[in-house]
Amino acid sequence: MRLRADEEATLNSILSPIKNDERVQDMKKYTQHGRITTFDHVESVTRLSYWLNKRLHIGCNERVLSVGAFLHDYYLYDWHETDGGHGLHGFSHSNTAMENAKAHFGIGVHTQNVIESHMWPLNITKIPRCREAWVVCLADKYVSTKETLLCR
């Protein structure tokens, strides 16, 4: 899955203000799956989501798709430490990430849906309601499975 130079440029122009934020940089401190950091995980999900949208001609809003994908795990804690109240991380982190993204970046309703529904069907009531949310949900499942199985 390789992006063309023009696609890389578009993705970088959308995400550079977010990626350079010091709170977002904190995602490099937390391990997601295997040896993969949360920052690297969301970058992989973003790139796959963008690639799928382009190659399958899905017609997603590129800004909503990219920002939602990049901030879908913007929860800013180590989920492996359950004594911090993160024992039900799988069920709660999507809402935490959405609230953080809303507070720090002022994201819109569609981007909020992308973030809060990325754990569907585990969070059965948080259903993806737009094509961007469906793409990110599926890309996250693929990337998470690959990282969990192959990056130990």
Tab-separated table of N, CA and C in Angstrom, residues 7 46-63 65-66 131-132 135:
chain	number	residue	atom	x	y	z
A	7	GLU	N	-0.599	12.339	-3.259
A	7	GLU	CA	-1.426	11.894	-2.131
A	7	GLU	C	-0.701	12.130	-0.808
A	46	THR	N	-4.351	5.671	9.351
A	46	THR	CA	-4.635	6.828	8.498
A	46	THR	C	-4.207	6.569	7.058
A	47	ARG	N	-3.015	6.047	6.899
A	47	ARG	CA	-2.498	5.790	5.556
A	47	ARG	C	-3.337	4.732	4.836
A	48	LEU	N	-3.705	3.663	5.546
A	48	LEU	CA	-4.533	2.635	4.923
A	48	LEU	C	-5.918	3.192	4.578
A	49	SER	N	-6.498	3.954	5.469
A	49	SER	CA	-7.816	4.546	5.206
A	49	SER	C	-7.767	5.437	3.966
A	50	TYR	N	-6.753	6.275	3.899
A	50	TYR	CA	-6.594	7.184	2.763
A	50	TYR	C	-6.400	6.391	1.469
A	51	TRP	N	-5.551	5.377	1.533
A	51	TRP	CA	-5.275	4.530	0.368
A	51	TRP	C	-6.551	3.831	-0.114
A	52	LEU	N	-7.308	3.235	0.824
A	52	LEU	CA	-8.557	2.558	0.460
A	52	LEU	C	-9.531	3.522	-0.199
A	53	ASN	N	-9.655	4.705	0.368
A	53	ASN	CA	-10.559	5.697	-0.194
A	53	ASN	C	-10.173	6.041	-1.625
A	54	LYS	N	-8.888	6.234	-1.855
A	54	LYS	CA	-8.421	6.593	-3.202
A	54	LYS	C	-8.545	5.425	-4.184
A	55	ARG	N	-8.043	4.250	-3.790
A	55	ARG	CA	-7.994	3.130	-4.730
A	55	ARG	C	-9.371	2.530	-5.008
A	56	LEU	N	-10.268	2.571	-4.033
A	56	LEU	CA	-11.604	2.000	-4.232
A	56	LEU	C	-12.640	3.058	-4.617
A	57	HIS	N	-12.190	4.303	-4.765
A	57	HIS	CA	-13.066	5.406	-5.177
A	57	HIS	C	-14.307	5.501	-4.293
A	58	ILE	N	-14.083	5.496	-2.984
A	58	ILE	CA	-15.182	5.499	-2.014
A	58	ILE	C	-15.839	6.878	-1.920
A	59	GLY	N	-15.083	7.924	-2.140
A	59	GLY	CA	-15.647	9.267	-2.137
A	59	GLY	C	-15.750	9.913	-0.767
A	60	CYS	N	-14.867	9.533	0.129
A	60	CYS	CA	-14.861	10.128	1.473
A	60	CYS	C	-14.375	11.571	1.429
A	61	ASN	N	-14.808	12.343	2.398
A	61	ASN	CA	-14.241	13.662	2.638
A	61	ASN	C	-12.831	13.407	3.184
A	62	GLU	N	-11.808	13.842	2.453
A	62	GLU	CA	-10.430	13.509	2.817
A	62	GLU	C	-10.018	14.085	4.171
A	63	ARG	N	-10.498	15.273	4.500
A	63	ARG	CA	-10.141	15.896	5.781
A	63	ARG	C	-10.786	15.131	6.935
A	65	LEU	N	-11.876	12.032	6.946
A	65	LEU	CA	-11.272	10.702	6.972
A	65	LEU	C	-9.894	10.740	7.634
A	66	SER	N	-9.039	11.657	7.198
A	66	SER	CA	-7.657	11.708	7.680
A	66	SER	C	-7.573	12.130	9.135
A	131	ARG	N	-19.503	7.175	5.641
A	131	ARG	CA	-18.543	6.297	4.948
A	131	ARG	C	-17.131	6.420	5.517
A	132	GLU	N	-16.757	7.628	5.971
A	132	GLU	CA	-15.436	7.817	6.572
A	132	GLU	C	-15.280	6.946	7.816
A	135	VAL	N	-14.787	3.256	6.811
A	135	VAL	CA	-13.437	2.999	6.290
A	135	VAL	C	-12.442	2.914	7.441
